[in-house]
Amino acid sequence: MVSWENIFCWIQMVLLYTFLYTFLHQRTYLFCLKHNVLEDLSNRCKPIYYKNVNPKFPEGGKMSQYLESLRIGDTIDFRGPSGLLVYQGNGAFAIKAEKKAEPVIKTSKKVGMIAGGTGITPMLQIITAIMKDPQDQTVCHLLFANQTEKDILLRPELEEIAANHPTRFKLWFTLDRAPEKWEYSQGFISEDMVRDHLPPPGDDTLILLCGPPPMIQFACNPNLDKVGHASSRRFTF
């Protein structure tokens, strides 16, 4: 039987993954859950990011501390999805330049994704939507950047998708500080990584980006330019 404690912990983890960027960067994401998510997550939960616990976040995590203060019976309001990009299926993306603009439909056969840290959130939702539809032949390439191996969010889920759909989902990691015998890349996003692990530029390729703004500005976009990916075929969450 799943306890209230585990239910609260599940809510904390899901909201932390999916809404951290909403609070910090005003981004709103749609999230989907497996039917057995409580069972999957109940054994993984532990308090995270209280004040003066993690030296990288001395003030603690805004979201986790807020949720920790809630009591059973309290209510939470949710809003969304209200993002600028909606995946419509079969390689079609409805993209708005701004919230009040009319969406422009962009189609693609290949989707290249660069995610940094919690920027994996919208990528996983799109990947999952594509892979669960056997009629959707869109191919996804994910280049996922993190500081250390322990920082890789949702790695088991991503590797499971890659194992189940080897021709439709290509997965590659890069770490700032890689352990010995690390089989993937090390360092910041580079021209070689973009060239080797994302689909080639073209009218049937769409590039999606989500991560810390400095990573997007100084690593992703310059190297996408070098490889020849047109800015009109890119979208940054």
PDB file of C-alpha atoms in Angstrom:
ATOM      1  CA  MET A   1       0.000   0.000   0.000  1.00  0.00           C
ATOM      2  CA  VAL A   2       1.314   3.453  -0.894  1.00  0.00           C
ATOM      3  CA  SER A   3       1.480   5.781   2.113  1.00  0.00           C
ATOM      4  CA  TRP A   4       0.629   9.467   2.186  1.00  0.00           C
ATOM      5  CA  GLU A   5       4.306  10.081   2.807  1.00  0.00           C
ATOM      6  CA  ASN A   6       5.199   8.373  -0.473  1.00  0.00           C
ATOM      7  CA  ILE A   7       2.444  10.206  -2.324  1.00  0.00           C
ATOM      8  CA  PHE A   8       3.781  13.523  -1.083  1.00  0.00           C
ATOM      9  CA  CYS A   9       7.302  12.481  -2.054  1.00  0.00           C
ATOM     10  CA  TRP A  10       6.110  11.506  -5.533  1.00  0.00           C
ATOM     11  CA  ILE A  11       4.440  14.904  -5.959  1.00  0.00           C
ATOM     12  CA  GLN A  12       7.621  16.618  -4.842  1.00  0.00           C
ATOM     13  CA  MET A  13       9.807  14.765  -7.331  1.00  0.00           C
ATOM     14  CA  VAL A  14       7.460  15.189 -10.281  1.00  0.00           C
ATOM     15  CA  LEU A  15       6.907  18.869  -9.633  1.00  0.00           C
ATOM     16  CA  LEU A  16      10.586  19.468  -9.072  1.00  0.00           C
ATOM     17  CA  TYR A  17      11.469  17.861 -12.409  1.00  0.00           C
ATOM     18  CA  THR A  18       8.737  19.534 -14.394  1.00  0.00           C
ATOM     19  CA  PHE A  19       8.221  22.942 -12.822  1.00  0.00           C
ATOM     20  CA  LEU A  20      11.675  24.034 -11.652  1.00  0.00           C
ATOM     21  CA  TYR A  21      12.210  25.971 -14.856  1.00  0.00           C
ATOM     22  CA  THR A  22       8.708  27.389 -14.661  1.00  0.00           C
ATOM     23  CA  PHE A  23       9.483  29.062 -11.345  1.00  0.00           C
ATOM     24  CA  LEU A  24      12.930  30.256 -12.367  1.00  0.00           C
ATOM     25  CA  HIS A  25      12.451  31.004 -16.068  1.00  0.00           C
ATOM     26  CA  GLN A  26       8.671  31.350 -16.491  1.00  0.00           C
ATOM     27  CA  ARG A  27       8.467  28.195 -18.592  1.00  0.00           C
ATOM     28  CA  THR A  28       5.469  25.864 -18.462  1.00  0.00           C
ATOM     29  CA  TYR A  29       5.684  22.216 -19.430  1.00  0.00           C
ATOM     30  CA  LEU A  30       3.240  19.408 -19.922  1.00  0.00           C
ATOM     31  CA  PHE A  31       4.120  16.281 -18.013  1.00  0.00           C
ATOM     32  CA  CYS A  32       2.937  12.694 -18.363  1.00  0.00           C
ATOM     33  CA  LEU A  33       3.143   9.904 -15.799  1.00  0.00           C
ATOM     34  CA  LYS A  34       3.345   6.147 -16.072  1.00  0.00           C
ATOM     35  CA  HIS A  35       0.554   4.279 -14.312  1.00  0.00           C
ATOM     36  CA  ASN A  36       3.032   2.737 -11.867  1.00  0.00           C
ATOM     37  CA  VAL A  37       4.920   5.937 -11.121  1.00  0.00           C
ATOM     38  CA  LEU A  38       4.159   5.789  -7.392  1.00  0.00           C
ATOM     39  CA  GLU A  39       5.722   2.366  -7.152  1.00  0.00           C
ATOM     40  CA  ASP A  40       8.689   3.483  -9.267  1.00  0.00           C
ATOM     41  CA  LEU A  41       9.429   6.613  -7.249  1.00  0.00           C
ATOM     42  CA  SER A  42       8.419   5.729  -3.712  1.00  0.00           C
ATOM     43  CA  ASN A  43      11.708   3.970  -3.049  1.00  0.00           C
ATOM     44  CA  ARG A  44      13.838   6.733  -4.554  1.00  0.00           C
ATOM     45  CA  CYS A  45      12.522   9.721  -2.611  1.00  0.00           C
ATOM     46  CA  LYS A  46      14.556  11.632  -0.087  1.00  0.00           C
ATOM     47  CA  PRO A  47      14.544  15.245   1.094  1.00  0.00           C
ATOM     48  CA  ILE A  48      16.610  17.462  -1.177  1.00  0.00           C
ATOM     49  CA  TYR A  49      17.936  21.001  -1.164  1.00  0.00           C
ATOM     50  CA  TYR A  50      17.096  22.280   2.277  1.00  0.00           C
ATOM     51  CA  LYS A  51      18.934  25.420   3.386  1.00  0.00           C
ATOM     52  CA  ASN A  52      22.632  24.949   4.177  1.00  0.00           C
ATOM     53  CA  VAL A  53      22.672  21.336   2.953  1.00  0.00           C
ATOM     54  CA  ASN A  54      24.028  21.609  -0.581  1.00  0.00           C
ATOM     55  CA  PRO A  55      26.896  24.116  -0.907  1.00  0.00           C
ATOM     56  CA  LYS A  56      25.898  24.826  -4.507  1.00  0.00           C
ATOM     57  CA  PHE A  57      22.437  25.921  -3.332  1.00  0.00           C
ATOM     58  CA  PRO A  58      22.951  27.495   0.111  1.00  0.00           C
ATOM     59  CA  GLU A  59      19.433  28.923   0.183  1.00  0.00           C
ATOM     60  CA  GLY A  60      17.950  25.531  -0.659  1.00  0.00           C
ATOM     61  CA  GLY A  61      15.516  24.626  -3.410  1.00  0.00           C
ATOM     62  CA  LYS A  62      12.573  26.992  -3.719  1.00  0.00           C
ATOM     63  CA  MET A  63      10.187  24.324  -4.946  1.00  0.00           C
ATOM     64  CA  SER A  64      11.141  21.522  -2.571  1.00  0.00           C
ATOM     65  CA  GLN A  65      10.996  23.789   0.494  1.00  0.00           C
ATOM     66  CA  TYR A  66       7.600  25.121  -0.533  1.00  0.00           C
ATOM     67  CA  LEU A  67       6.218  21.619  -1.033  1.00  0.00           C
ATOM     68  CA  GLU A  68       7.749  20.420   2.217  1.00  0.00           C
ATOM     69  CA  SER A  69       5.794  23.121   4.054  1.00  0.00           C
ATOM     70  CA  LEU A  70       2.446  21.859   2.735  1.00  0.00           C
ATOM     71  CA  ARG A  71       0.128  19.736   4.819  1.00  0.00           C
ATOM     72  CA  ILE A  72      -2.153  16.910   3.751  1.00  0.00           C
ATOM     73  CA  GLY A  73      -5.389  18.545   2.643  1.00  0.00           C
ATOM     74  CA  ASP A  74      -3.767  21.680   1.272  1.00  0.00           C
ATOM     75  CA  THR A  75      -4.634  22.494  -2.336  1.00  0.00           C
ATOM     76  CA  ILE A  76      -2.322  23.382  -5.212  1.00  0.00           C
ATOM     77  CA  ASP A  77      -3.383  25.161  -8.397  1.00  0.00           C
ATOM     78  CA  PHE A  78      -1.918  23.954 -11.702  1.00  0.00           C
ATOM     79  CA  ARG A  79      -1.938  25.793 -14.995  1.00  0.00           C
ATOM     80  CA  GLY A  80      -1.068  24.631 -18.492  1.00  0.00           C
ATOM     81  CA  PRO A  81       0.135  23.408 -20.765  1.00  0.00           C
ATOM     82  CA  SER A  82       0.673  26.903 -22.144  1.00  0.00           C
ATOM     83  CA  GLY A  83       4.009  26.693 -23.895  1.00  0.00           C
ATOM     84  CA  LEU A  84       5.026  28.082 -27.253  1.00  0.00           C
ATOM     85  CA  LEU A  85       5.584  24.650 -28.816  1.00  0.00           C
ATOM     86  CA  VAL A  86       3.039  21.858 -29.195  1.00  0.00           C
ATOM     87  CA  TYR A  87       3.852  18.525 -30.808  1.00  0.00           C
ATOM     88  CA  GLN A  88       0.938  17.506 -33.044  1.00  0.00           C
ATOM     89  CA  GLY A  89       2.239  14.121 -34.116  1.00  0.00           C
ATOM     90  CA  ASN A  90       3.935  12.668 -37.189  1.00  0.00           C
ATOM     91  CA  GLY A  91       6.745  15.208 -37.123  1.00  0.00           C
ATOM     92  CA  ALA A  92       4.511  18.302 -36.992  1.00  0.00           C
ATOM     93  CA  PHE A  93       5.254  21.035 -34.448  1.00  0.00           C
ATOM     94  CA  ALA A  94       3.018  24.058 -33.850  1.00  0.00           C
ATOM     95  CA  ILE A  95       5.373  26.851 -32.786  1.00  0.00           C
ATOM     96  CA  LYS A  96       4.504  30.365 -31.636  1.00  0.00           C
ATOM     97  CA  ALA A  97       6.965  33.252 -31.705  1.00  0.00           C
ATOM     98  CA  GLU A  98       5.164  34.642 -28.638  1.00  0.00           C
ATOM     99  CA  LYS A  99       2.133  33.699 -26.559  1.00  0.00           C
ATOM    100  CA  LYS A 100      -0.416  35.770 -28.516  1.00  0.00           C
ATOM    101  CA  ALA A 101       0.973  34.903 -31.951  1.00  0.00           C
ATOM    102  CA  GLU A 102      -0.588  32.420 -34.330  1.00  0.00           C
ATOM    103  CA  PRO A 103       1.304  29.113 -34.406  1.00  0.00           C
ATOM    104  CA  VAL A 104       3.439  28.202 -37.397  1.00  0.00           C
ATOM    105  CA  ILE A 105       3.517  24.520 -38.338  1.00  0.00           C
ATOM    106  CA  LYS A 106       6.998  23.126 -38.888  1.00  0.00           C
ATOM    107  CA  THR A 107       7.408  19.539 -40.017  1.00  0.00           C
ATOM    108  CA  SER A 108      10.427  17.335 -39.611  1.00  0.00           C
ATOM    109  CA  LYS A 109      11.565  13.781 -40.115  1.00  0.00           C
ATOM    110  CA  LYS A 110      14.500  14.214 -37.727  1.00  0.00           C
ATOM    111  CA  VAL A 111      14.556  16.054 -34.412  1.00  0.00           C
ATOM    112  CA  GLY A 112      17.851  17.004 -32.796  1.00  0.00           C
ATOM    113  CA  MET A 113      17.685  17.845 -29.107  1.00  0.00           C
ATOM    114  CA  ILE A 114      20.277  19.442 -26.838  1.00  0.00           C
ATOM    115  CA  ALA A 115      19.361  19.427 -23.152  1.00  0.00           C
ATOM    116  CA  GLY A 116      21.266  20.648 -20.129  1.00  0.00           C
ATOM    117  CA  GLY A 117      20.335  19.431 -16.640  1.00  0.00           C
ATOM    118  CA  THR A 118      16.634  19.898 -15.935  1.00  0.00           C
ATOM    119  CA  GLY A 119      16.270  20.995 -19.550  1.00  0.00           C
ATOM    120  CA  ILE A 120      15.577  17.324 -20.223  1.00  0.00           C
ATOM    121  CA  THR A 121      11.972  17.899 -19.091  1.00  0.00           C
ATOM    122  CA  PRO A 122      10.309  19.019 -22.350  1.00  0.00           C
ATOM    123  CA  MET A 123      12.558  16.745 -24.408  1.00  0.00           C
ATOM    124  CA  LEU A 124      11.399  13.621 -22.607  1.00  0.00           C
ATOM    125  CA  GLN A 125       7.751  14.558 -23.140  1.00  0.00           C
ATOM    126  CA  ILE A 126       8.271  14.932 -26.884  1.00  0.00           C
ATOM    127  CA  ILE A 127      10.366  11.766 -27.129  1.00  0.00           C
ATOM    128  CA  THR A 128       7.718   9.804 -25.238  1.00  0.00           C
ATOM    129  CA  ALA A 129       4.910  11.140 -27.424  1.00  0.00           C
ATOM    130  CA  ILE A 130       6.769  10.152 -30.582  1.00  0.00           C
ATOM    131  CA  MET A 131       7.869   6.706 -29.433  1.00  0.00           C
ATOM    132  CA  LYS A 132       4.469   5.626 -28.136  1.00  0.00           C
ATOM    133  CA  ASP A 133       2.970   6.092 -31.613  1.00  0.00           C
ATOM    134  CA  PRO A 134       4.157   3.261 -33.883  1.00  0.00           C
ATOM    135  CA  GLN A 135       2.912   5.184 -36.924  1.00  0.00           C
ATOM    136  CA  ASP A 136       5.148   8.153 -36.111  1.00  0.00           C
ATOM    137  CA  GLN A 137       8.466   7.575 -37.873  1.00  0.00           C
ATOM    138  CA  THR A 138      10.137  10.764 -36.634  1.00  0.00           C
ATOM    139  CA  VAL A 139      13.690  10.039 -35.447  1.00  0.00           C
ATOM    140  CA  CYS A 140      14.959  11.776 -32.300  1.00  0.00           C
ATOM    141  CA  HIS A 141      18.609  12.452 -31.445  1.00  0.00           C
ATOM    142  CA  LEU A 142      19.281  13.625 -27.876  1.00  0.00           C
ATOM    143  CA  LEU A 143      22.561  15.191 -26.724  1.00  0.00           C
ATOM    144  CA  PHE A 144      22.264  15.518 -22.944  1.00  0.00           C
ATOM    145  CA  ALA A 145      24.801  17.623 -20.995  1.00  0.00           C
ATOM    146  CA  ASN A 146      25.387  17.450 -17.243  1.00  0.00           C
ATOM    147  CA  GLN A 147      28.118  18.257 -14.761  1.00  0.00           C
ATOM    148  CA  THR A 148      28.639  14.743 -13.353  1.00  0.00           C
ATOM    149  CA  GLU A 149      27.249  11.278 -13.946  1.00  0.00           C
ATOM    150  CA  LYS A 150      25.175  11.539 -10.755  1.00  0.00           C
ATOM    151  CA  ASP A 151      23.484  14.642 -12.140  1.00  0.00           C
ATOM    152  CA  ILE A 152      21.887  12.825 -15.095  1.00  0.00           C
ATOM    153  CA  LEU A 153      18.138  13.057 -14.515  1.00  0.00           C
ATOM    154  CA  LEU A 154      15.875  10.275 -15.805  1.00  0.00           C
ATOM    155  CA  ARG A 155      18.798   8.272 -17.181  1.00  0.00           C
ATOM    156  CA  PRO A 156      17.123   4.846 -16.707  1.00  0.00           C
ATOM    157  CA  GLU A 157      14.014   6.042 -18.529  1.00  0.00           C
ATOM    158  CA  LEU A 158      16.041   7.465 -21.412  1.00  0.00           C
ATOM    159  CA  GLU A 159      18.172   4.349 -21.749  1.00  0.00           C
ATOM    160  CA  GLU A 160      15.079   2.157 -21.703  1.00  0.00           C
ATOM    161  CA  ILE A 161      13.555   4.159 -24.550  1.00  0.00           C
ATOM    162  CA  ALA A 162      16.823   3.937 -26.505  1.00  0.00           C
ATOM    163  CA  ALA A 163      16.955   0.169 -25.998  1.00  0.00           C
ATOM    164  CA  ASN A 164      13.334  -0.295 -27.068  1.00  0.00           C
ATOM    165  CA  HIS A 165      13.555   2.029 -30.099  1.00  0.00           C
ATOM    166  CA  PRO A 166      17.156   1.827 -31.354  1.00  0.00           C
ATOM    167  CA  THR A 167      16.361   3.095 -34.848  1.00  0.00           C
ATOM    168  CA  ARG A 168      14.087   5.937 -33.721  1.00  0.00           C
ATOM    169  CA  PHE A 169      15.880   7.328 -30.673  1.00  0.00           C
ATOM    170  CA  LYS A 170      19.617   8.065 -30.487  1.00  0.00           C
ATOM    171  CA  LEU A 171      20.983   8.966 -27.044  1.00  0.00           C
ATOM    172  CA  TRP A 172      24.329  10.582 -26.188  1.00  0.00           C
ATOM    173  CA  PHE A 173      25.693  12.140 -23.006  1.00  0.00           C
ATOM    174  CA  THR A 174      28.427  14.627 -22.209  1.00  0.00           C
ATOM    175  CA  LEU A 175      29.760  15.478 -18.741  1.00  0.00           C
ATOM    176  CA  ASP A 176      31.852  18.348 -17.449  1.00  0.00           C
ATOM    177  CA  ARG A 177      33.589  15.958 -15.048  1.00  0.00           C
ATOM    178  CA  ALA A 178      33.509  12.419 -16.388  1.00  0.00           C
ATOM    179  CA  PRO A 179      34.537   9.321 -14.397  1.00  0.00           C
ATOM    180  CA  GLU A 180      37.167   6.878 -15.569  1.00  0.00           C
ATOM    181  CA  LYS A 181      36.106   4.622 -18.447  1.00  0.00           C
ATOM    182  CA  TRP A 182      33.238   6.968 -19.320  1.00  0.00           C
ATOM    183  CA  GLU A 183      32.002   5.816 -22.732  1.00  0.00           C
ATOM    184  CA  TYR A 184      30.412   9.069 -23.844  1.00  0.00           C
ATOM    185  CA  SER A 185      31.722  12.619 -24.391  1.00  0.00           C
ATOM    186  CA  GLN A 186      33.382  14.951 -21.930  1.00  0.00           C
ATOM    187  CA  GLY A 187      33.242  18.741 -21.889  1.00  0.00           C
ATOM    188  CA  PHE A 188      30.939  21.480 -23.083  1.00  0.00           C
ATOM    189  CA  ILE A 189      28.787  21.089 -26.191  1.00  0.00           C
ATOM    190  CA  SER A 190      31.189  21.276 -29.135  1.00  0.00           C
ATOM    191  CA  GLU A 191      31.076  21.403 -32.909  1.00  0.00           C
ATOM    192  CA  ASP A 192      32.135  17.754 -33.102  1.00  0.00           C
ATOM    193  CA  MET A 193      29.348  16.683 -30.740  1.00  0.00           C
ATOM    194  CA  VAL A 194      26.764  18.552 -32.795  1.00  0.00           C
ATOM    195  CA  ARG A 195      28.100  17.073 -36.017  1.00  0.00           C
ATOM    196  CA  ASP A 196      28.427  13.502 -34.707  1.00  0.00           C
ATOM    197  CA  HIS A 197      25.358  13.134 -32.484  1.00  0.00           C
ATOM    198  CA  LEU A 198      22.635  15.301 -34.005  1.00  0.00           C
ATOM    199  CA  PRO A 199      20.955  14.850 -37.396  1.00  0.00           C
ATOM    200  CA  PRO A 200      22.496  16.788 -40.292  1.00  0.00           C
ATOM    201  CA  PRO A 201      21.066  20.212 -41.148  1.00  0.00           C
ATOM    202  CA  GLY A 202      18.234  20.387 -43.644  1.00  0.00           C
ATOM    203  CA  ASP A 203      14.615  21.303 -44.228  1.00  0.00           C
ATOM    204  CA  ASP A 204      13.511  18.027 -42.635  1.00  0.00           C
ATOM    205  CA  THR A 205      15.522  18.579 -39.422  1.00  0.00           C
ATOM    206  CA  LEU A 206      14.323  20.553 -36.400  1.00  0.00           C
ATOM    207  CA  ILE A 207      16.636  21.404 -33.495  1.00  0.00           C
ATOM    208  CA  LEU A 208      15.223  21.844 -29.980  1.00  0.00           C
ATOM    209  CA  LEU A 209      17.219  23.413 -27.140  1.00  0.00           C
ATOM    210  CA  CYS A 210      16.594  23.591 -23.409  1.00  0.00           C
ATOM    211  CA  GLY A 211      19.126  24.351 -20.716  1.00  0.00           C
ATOM    212  CA  PRO A 212      20.947  27.115 -18.866  1.00  0.00           C
ATOM    213  CA  PRO A 213      21.012  30.321 -20.948  1.00  0.00           C
ATOM    214  CA  PRO A 214      24.851  30.509 -21.016  1.00  0.00           C
ATOM    215  CA  MET A 215      24.989  26.981 -22.442  1.00  0.00           C
ATOM    216  CA  ILE A 216      22.502  27.893 -25.164  1.00  0.00           C
ATOM    217  CA  GLN A 217      24.182  31.209 -25.974  1.00  0.00           C
ATOM    218  CA  PHE A 218      27.855  30.291 -25.845  1.00  0.00           C
ATOM    219  CA  ALA A 219      27.966  26.560 -26.637  1.00  0.00           C
ATOM    220  CA  CYS A 220      24.867  25.416 -28.498  1.00  0.00           C
ATOM    221  CA  ASN A 221      24.012  28.173 -30.958  1.00  0.00           C
ATOM    222  CA  PRO A 222      27.595  28.961 -32.085  1.00  0.00           C
ATOM    223  CA  ASN A 223      28.295  25.301 -32.810  1.00  0.00           C
ATOM    224  CA  LEU A 224      24.961  24.788 -34.533  1.00  0.00           C
ATOM    225  CA  ASP A 225      25.916  27.751 -36.727  1.00  0.00           C
ATOM    226  CA  LYS A 226      29.252  26.146 -37.574  1.00  0.00           C
ATOM    227  CA  VAL A 227      27.613  22.890 -38.615  1.00  0.00           C
ATOM    228  CA  GLY A 228      25.039  24.729 -40.744  1.00  0.00           C
ATOM    229  CA  HIS A 229      21.774  24.408 -38.814  1.00  0.00           C
ATOM    230  CA  ALA A 230      19.606  27.362 -39.820  1.00  0.00           C
ATOM    231  CA  SER A 231      18.236  29.506 -37.003  1.00  0.00           C
ATOM    232  CA  SER A 232      14.782  29.160 -38.572  1.00  0.00           C
ATOM    233  CA  ARG A 233      14.959  25.422 -37.863  1.00  0.00           C
ATOM    234  CA  ARG A 234      15.684  25.847 -34.146  1.00  0.00           C
ATOM    235  CA  PHE A 235      13.480  26.337 -31.109  1.00  0.00           C
ATOM    236  CA  THR A 236      14.645  27.204 -27.595  1.00  0.00           C
ATOM    237  CA  PHE A 237      12.329  26.445 -24.680  1.00  0.00           C
TER     238      PHE A 237
END
